[in-house]
Amino acid sequence: MTTPNPSTSPWVLRATALSHTYGRGRDANRILTSVDLTIRAGEIVGVHGPSGCGKSTLLRLLARLETPTHGSIEFAERETTGPRPTEAHPPADDTATLPRRALHRRPNVMPIFQDPTGSLDPRWPIWRSVTEPMLATPWHTTPRRSHRRQRASELVAAVGLDPNTLDALPSELSRGQCQRAAILRAIVADPLVILADEPTSALDVSVGAGVLHLLAQRAQRGTAIIVVSHDLDMLAVLCHRRYLLDSGRLQPTKD
């Protein structure tokens, strides 16, 4: 399933000397130590390691959901067009709730959380949650509700969901269905990078295989993907490179 080797592709994400510590003083707990990682367009990189070693923390840092104690994270520039929003051009439909800075860019990175409910608003129907990343577009191309709904309908079968689930609330779906919805949310806006934390953990074998095939297809289209998993066999088949995260350090896994 591994896609063609993208070793000559441009880099899209670069982490340099990344370290992270929780707590201070005697209570300080260093999770990551001097992690260096560069991901290229179209590359799938796997990360594995014992429970509690910091794999999920690494993804949260790369997704900029947390700020590292030390080090830097860079994303390649992604060209956008169109004017920046001004008060003279009020937002269309429900974009008013988004930060202004989010309205003039497409997402650099989209996470798939191990707990899928973390990315699904309990008040919204599934179609609205999964298409929210589409609102992070240049101002004049912000899609209307009808276009967002159509986009979700076009991709829903690819993650093994019934189209009727788009109108359901997260509380009305199983954990496996919520996981597939979270994966749909990650791909709908065509991000530079997808960060997948145990993306098939809540899925049966056949649906999980379909999701992995979908991720491989996204990589063929140029999306860089980092997959965290305990499934070493799956990582060996899916990934171009694999790393072991242990004792806070990231080490290449030899074949």
C-alpha positions as a LaTeX table, in Angstrom:
\begin{tabular}{lrrr}
\hline
Residue & $x$ (\AA) & $y$ (\AA) & $z$ (\AA) \\
\hline
Met1 & 0.00 & 0.00 & 0.00 \\
Thr2 & 2.99 & 2.31 & 0.40 \\
Thr3 & 2.86 & 5.16 & $-2.11$ \\
Pro4 & 5.78 & 6.03 & $-4.44$ \\
Asn5 & 8.78 & 7.34 & $-2.50$ \\
Pro6 & 8.52 & 11.16 & $-2.26$ \\
Ser7 & 12.17 & 11.66 & $-1.29$ \\
Thr8 & 12.57 & 14.46 & $-3.85$ \\
Ser9 & 9.35 & 16.25 & $-2.89$ \\
Pro10 & 9.52 & 19.63 & $-1.11$ \\
Trp11 & 9.24 & 19.63 & 2.66 \\
Val12 & 5.94 & 20.75 & 4.15 \\
Leu13 & 6.56 & 20.41 & 7.91 \\
Arg14 & 9.79 & 20.77 & 9.85 \\
Ala15 & 10.24 & 20.34 & 13.61 \\
Thr16 & 13.63 & 21.33 & 15.01 \\
Ala17 & 15.01 & 20.55 & 18.49 \\
Leu18 & 11.49 & 20.05 & 19.80 \\
Ser19 & 11.31 & 19.51 & 23.56 \\
His20 & 8.32 & 19.58 & 25.86 \\
Thr21 & 7.97 & 19.44 & 29.63 \\
Tyr22 & 4.84 & 19.33 & 31.76 \\
Gly23 & 5.01 & 20.91 & 35.20 \\
Arg24 & 7.84 & 22.79 & 36.89 \\
Gly25 & 10.53 & 22.24 & 39.45 \\
Arg26 & 10.33 & 18.90 & 41.23 \\
Asp27 & 7.10 & 18.11 & 39.42 \\
Ala28 & 8.59 & 18.64 & 35.97 \\
Asn29 & 8.08 & 15.74 & 33.57 \\
Arg30 & 9.99 & 15.96 & 30.29 \\
Ile31 & 8.00 & 14.19 & 27.58 \\
Leu32 & 10.02 & 15.04 & 24.46 \\
Thr33 & 13.74 & 15.77 & 24.10 \\
Ser34 & 15.33 & 17.44 & 21.04 \\
Val35 & 13.02 & 15.90 & 18.44 \\
Asp36 & 13.94 & 16.69 & 14.82 \\
Leu37 & 11.51 & 15.70 & 12.08 \\
Thr38 & 11.03 & 16.81 & 8.49 \\
Ile39 & 8.06 & 15.61 & 6.42 \\
Arg40 & 7.83 & 15.94 & 2.65 \\
Ala41 & 4.78 & 16.32 & 0.45 \\
Gly42 & 3.20 & 12.95 & $-0.27$ \\
Glu43 & 5.13 & 11.18 & 2.47 \\
Ile44 & 3.59 & 8.90 & 5.11 \\
Val45 & 5.59 & 8.70 & 8.34 \\
Gly46 & 4.75 & 6.29 & 11.14 \\
Val47 & 5.45 & 6.81 & 14.84 \\
His48 & 5.20 & 4.02 & 17.41 \\
Gly49 & 6.27 & 3.49 & 20.98 \\
Pro50 & 5.09 & 2.37 & 24.41 \\
Ser51 & 1.98 & 3.86 & 26.00 \\
Gly52 & 2.65 & 7.21 & 27.64 \\
Cys53 & 5.86 & 7.87 & 25.70 \\
Gly54 & 4.58 & 11.16 & 24.25 \\
Lys55 & 3.21 & 10.17 & 20.84 \\
Ser56 & $-0.06$ & 12.06 & 21.27 \\
Thr57 & 1.82 & 15.02 & 22.76 \\
Leu58 & 4.03 & 15.15 & 19.67 \\
Leu59 & 0.97 & 15.30 & 17.42 \\
Arg60 & $-0.61$ & 18.03 & 19.55 \\
Leu61 & 2.55 & 20.11 & 19.25 \\
Leu62 & 2.74 & 19.61 & 15.49 \\
Ala63 & $-0.93$ & 20.58 & 15.24 \\
Arg64 & $-0.14$ & 23.71 & 17.28 \\
Leu65 & $-2.70$ & 22.78 & 19.89 \\
Glu66 & 0.08 & 23.15 & 22.47 \\
Thr67 & 3.25 & 25.25 & 22.48 \\
Pro68 & 6.55 & 23.37 & 22.86 \\
Thr69 & 8.79 & 24.23 & 25.76 \\
His70 & 11.73 & 24.51 & 23.35 \\
Gly71 & 12.27 & 24.21 & 19.62 \\
Ser72 & 10.41 & 25.31 & 16.53 \\
Ile73 & 7.78 & 24.04 & 14.08 \\
Glu74 & 7.61 & 25.36 & 10.53 \\
Phe75 & 5.12 & 24.79 & 7.73 \\
Ala76 & 5.86 & 25.41 & 4.07 \\
Glu77 & 4.08 & 28.43 & 2.66 \\
Arg78 & 0.86 & 27.63 & 0.87 \\
Glu79 & $-0.15$ & 30.18 & $-1.68$ \\
Thr80 & $-3.53$ & 31.81 & $-1.22$ \\
Thr81 & $-5.31$ & 34.42 & $-3.28$ \\
Gly82 & $-8.00$ & 36.97 & $-2.64$ \\
Pro83 & $-8.30$ & 40.03 & $-0.44$ \\
Arg84 & $-8.04$ & 39.92 & 3.31 \\
Pro85 & $-11.39$ & 40.34 & 5.02 \\
Thr86 & $-12.45$ & 43.82 & 6.07 \\
Glu87 & $-15.43$ & 45.18 & 7.92 \\
Ala88 & $-16.77$ & 46.31 & 4.55 \\
His89 & $-17.13$ & 42.65 & 3.53 \\
Pro90 & $-19.10$ & 40.86 & 6.26 \\
Pro91 & $-18.71$ & 37.08 & 6.51 \\
Ala92 & $-21.06$ & 34.72 & 4.71 \\
Asp93 & $-23.27$ & 32.31 & 6.68 \\
Asp94 & $-21.63$ & 30.97 & 9.88 \\
Thr95 & $-18.05$ & 32.20 & 9.37 \\
Ala96 & $-18.65$ & 35.04 & 11.81 \\
Thr97 & $-17.60$ & 32.84 & 14.73 \\
Leu98 & $-14.13$ & 32.14 & 13.30 \\
Pro99 & $-10.98$ & 34.14 & 14.12 \\
Arg100 & $-10.17$ & 36.66 & 11.41 \\
Arg101 & $-6.74$ & 35.15 & 10.84 \\
Ala102 & $-8.34$ & 31.77 & 10.02 \\
Leu103 & $-10.36$ & 33.20 & 7.17 \\
His104 & $-7.43$ & 33.94 & 4.87 \\
Arg105 & $-5.72$ & 30.57 & 4.72 \\
Arg106 & $-6.36$ & 26.96 & 4.02 \\
Pro107 & $-5.46$ & 24.64 & 6.88 \\
Asn108 & $-1.81$ & 23.64 & 7.05 \\
Val109 & $-2.52$ & 20.69 & 9.30 \\
Met110 & $-5.56$ & 18.65 & 10.31 \\
Pro111 & $-5.51$ & 16.20 & 13.23 \\
Ile112 & $-7.43$ & 12.96 & 13.60 \\
Phe113 & $-7.75$ & 12.50 & 17.36 \\
Gln114 & $-7.70$ & 9.14 & 19.11 \\
Asp115 & $-10.95$ & 10.25 & 20.75 \\
Pro116 & $-13.01$ & 11.22 & 17.70 \\
Thr117 & $-15.57$ & 13.21 & 19.66 \\
Gly118 & $-12.88$ & 15.83 & 20.31 \\
Ser119 & $-13.29$ & 17.20 & 16.78 \\
Leu120 & $-17.10$ & 16.97 & 16.54 \\
Asp121 & $-19.24$ & 19.71 & 18.07 \\
Pro122 & $-22.03$ & 17.97 & 20.04 \\
Arg123 & $-24.51$ & 20.71 & 19.02 \\
Trp124 & $-23.96$ & 20.41 & 15.27 \\
Pro125 & $-25.04$ & 17.85 & 12.71 \\
Ile126 & $-22.13$ & 15.82 & 11.38 \\
Trp127 & $-22.02$ & 17.57 & 8.00 \\
Arg128 & $-21.42$ & 20.92 & 9.68 \\
Ser129 & $-18.61$ & 19.66 & 11.92 \\
Val130 & $-16.79$ & 17.82 & 9.15 \\
Thr131 & $-16.91$ & 20.78 & 6.76 \\
Glu132 & $-15.88$ & 23.44 & 9.28 \\
Pro133 & $-12.23$ & 23.33 & 8.04 \\
Met134 & $-13.48$ & 24.46 & 4.62 \\
Leu135 & $-14.15$ & 27.87 & 6.18 \\
Ala136 & $-10.40$ & 28.46 & 6.51 \\
Thr137 & $-10.16$ & 29.60 & 2.90 \\
Pro138 & $-9.41$ & 32.86 & 1.11 \\
Trp139 & $-12.21$ & 35.31 & 1.81 \\
His140 & $-13.81$ & 35.45 & $-1.61$ \\
Thr141 & $-13.92$ & 31.64 & $-1.90$ \\
Thr142 & $-15.53$ & 30.91 & 1.47 \\
Pro143 & $-18.04$ & 28.17 & 0.57 \\
Arg144 & $-21.72$ & 28.49 & 1.30 \\
Arg145 & $-23.61$ & 25.90 & 3.30 \\
Ser146 & $-24.91$ & 24.18 & 0.18 \\
His147 & $-21.39$ & 23.76 & $-1.21$ \\
Arg148 & $-20.09$ & 22.43 & 2.10 \\
Arg149 & $-22.92$ & 19.92 & 2.33 \\
Gln150 & $-22.26$ & 18.80 & $-1.23$ \\
Arg151 & $-18.56$ & 18.32 & $-0.49$ \\
Ala152 & $-19.38$ & 16.15 & 2.54 \\
Ser153 & $-21.81$ & 14.09 & 0.46 \\
Glu154 & $-19.14$ & 13.50 & $-2.19$ \\
Leu155 & $-16.65$ & 12.09 & 0.32 \\
Val156 & $-18.87$ & 10.35 & 2.86 \\
Ala157 & $-18.78$ & 6.97 & 1.12 \\
Ala158 & $-14.97$ & 7.04 & 1.03 \\
Val159 & $-14.86$ & 6.71 & 4.84 \\
Gly160 & $-17.57$ & 4.05 & 4.97 \\
Leu161 & $-20.39$ & 6.22 & 6.31 \\
Asp162 & $-24.02$ & 6.14 & 5.28 \\
Pro163 & $-25.04$ & 9.51 & 3.76 \\
Asn164 & $-27.88$ & 9.72 & 6.30 \\
Thr165 & $-25.36$ & 10.12 & 9.11 \\
Leu166 & $-24.50$ & 13.61 & 7.86 \\
Asp167 & $-27.70$ & 14.92 & 9.45 \\
Ala168 & $-27.17$ & 13.12 & 12.77 \\
Leu169 & $-25.63$ & 14.51 & 15.95 \\
Pro170 & $-22.45$ & 12.91 & 17.32 \\
Ser171 & $-24.42$ & 11.50 & 20.26 \\
Glu172 & $-26.55$ & 9.52 & 17.81 \\
Leu173 & $-23.57$ & 7.73 & 16.26 \\
Ser174 & $-21.36$ & 4.88 & 17.43 \\
Arg175 & $-17.72$ & 5.51 & 18.29 \\
Gly176 & $-16.68$ & 3.91 & 15.04 \\
Gln177 & $-18.99$ & 6.18 & 13.06 \\
Cys178 & $-17.63$ & 9.22 & 14.91 \\
Gln179 & $-14.10$ & 8.09 & 14.05 \\
Arg180 & $-14.97$ & 7.92 & 10.37 \\
Ala181 & $-16.57$ & 11.36 & 10.60 \\
Ala182 & $-13.37$ & 12.70 & 12.18 \\
Ile183 & $-11.37$ & 11.25 & 9.29 \\
Leu184 & $-13.76$ & 12.86 & 6.82 \\
Arg185 & $-13.23$ & 16.18 & 8.61 \\
Ala186 & $-9.47$ & 15.81 & 8.22 \\
Ile187 & $-9.54$ & 15.34 & 4.44 \\
Val188 & $-12.38$ & 17.60 & 3.38 \\
Ala189 & $-10.31$ & 20.80 & 3.07 \\
Asp190 & $-7.26$ & 19.16 & 1.46 \\
Pro191 & $-4.67$ & 20.15 & 4.13 \\
Leu192 & $-0.91$ & 20.09 & 3.69 \\
Val193 & $-0.49$ & 17.63 & 6.56 \\
Ile194 & $-2.75$ & 15.09 & 8.28 \\
Leu195 & $-1.83$ & 13.97 & 11.80 \\
Ala196 & $-3.56$ & 10.67 & 12.57 \\
Asp197 & $-3.55$ & 9.33 & 16.14 \\
Glu198 & $-4.57$ & 5.64 & 16.03 \\
Pro199 & $-6.94$ & 6.36 & 13.12 \\
Thr200 & $-8.32$ & 2.81 & 12.85 \\
Ser201 & $-8.53$ & 1.93 & 16.55 \\
Ala202 & $-12.34$ & 2.16 & 16.68 \\
Leu203 & $-12.99$ & 0.51 & 13.31 \\
Asp204 & $-13.52$ & $-3.07$ & 12.21 \\
Val205 & $-10.94$ & $-4.66$ & 9.95 \\
Ser206 & $-12.67$ & $-4.03$ & 6.63 \\
Val207 & $-13.51$ & $-0.38$ & 7.33 \\
Gly208 & $-10.05$ & 0.19 & 8.79 \\
Ala209 & $-8.46$ & $-1.17$ & 5.62 \\
Gly210 & $-10.58$ & 1.22 & 3.59 \\
Val211 & $-9.46$ & 4.17 & 5.71 \\
Leu212 & $-5.80$ & 3.24 & 5.27 \\
His213 & $-6.33$ & 3.01 & 1.51 \\
Leu214 & $-7.92$ & 6.46 & 1.62 \\
Leu215 & $-4.92$ & 7.90 & 3.49 \\
Ala216 & $-2.59$ & 6.36 & 0.90 \\
Gln217 & $-4.64$ & 7.99 & $-1.85$ \\
Arg218 & $-4.34$ & 11.36 & $-0.11$ \\
Ala219 & $-0.57$ & 10.91 & 0.03 \\
Gln220 & $-0.49$ & 10.20 & $-3.70$ \\
Arg221 & $-2.16$ & 13.57 & $-4.17$ \\
Gly222 & 0.60 & 15.28 & $-2.18$ \\
Thr223 & $-0.71$ & 15.34 & 1.38 \\
Ala224 & 1.91 & 14.54 & 4.01 \\
Ile225 & 0.66 & 12.19 & 6.72 \\
Ile226 & 1.97 & 11.25 & 10.15 \\
Val227 & 0.36 & 8.14 & 11.64 \\
Val228 & 0.71 & 7.17 & 15.29 \\
Ser229 & $-0.16$ & 3.53 & 15.94 \\
His230 & 0.69 & 0.46 & 18.00 \\
Asp231 & 0.11 & $-1.67$ & 14.90 \\
Leu232 & 3.66 & $-2.18$ & 13.63 \\
Asp233 & 2.57 & $-4.40$ & 10.74 \\
Met234 & 0.22 & $-1.72$ & 9.49 \\
Leu235 & 2.91 & 0.95 & 9.73 \\
Ala236 & 5.36 & $-1.25$ & 7.83 \\
Val237 & 2.92 & $-1.58$ & 4.94 \\
Leu238 & 1.61 & 1.99 & 4.91 \\
Cys239 & 4.61 & 4.19 & 5.69 \\
His240 & 7.70 & 5.38 & 3.85 \\
Arg241 & 9.53 & 5.93 & 7.14 \\
Arg242 & 8.93 & 4.77 & 10.71 \\
Tyr243 & 10.19 & 6.10 & 14.02 \\
Leu244 & 10.26 & 4.77 & 17.56 \\
Leu245 & 9.48 & 7.35 & 20.24 \\
Asp246 & 10.90 & 6.22 & 23.57 \\
Ser247 & 12.34 & 8.05 & 26.57 \\
Gly248 & 11.43 & 11.31 & 24.86 \\
Arg249 & 13.59 & 10.73 & 21.79 \\
Leu250 & 12.62 & 9.94 & 18.21 \\
Gln251 & 14.72 & 7.23 & 16.58 \\
Pro252 & 14.43 & 5.78 & 13.05 \\
Thr253 & 13.08 & 2.24 & 12.91 \\
Lys254 & 15.19 & $-0.10$ & 10.82 \\
Asp255 & 13.51 & $-2.56$ & 8.48 \\
\hline
\end{tabular}
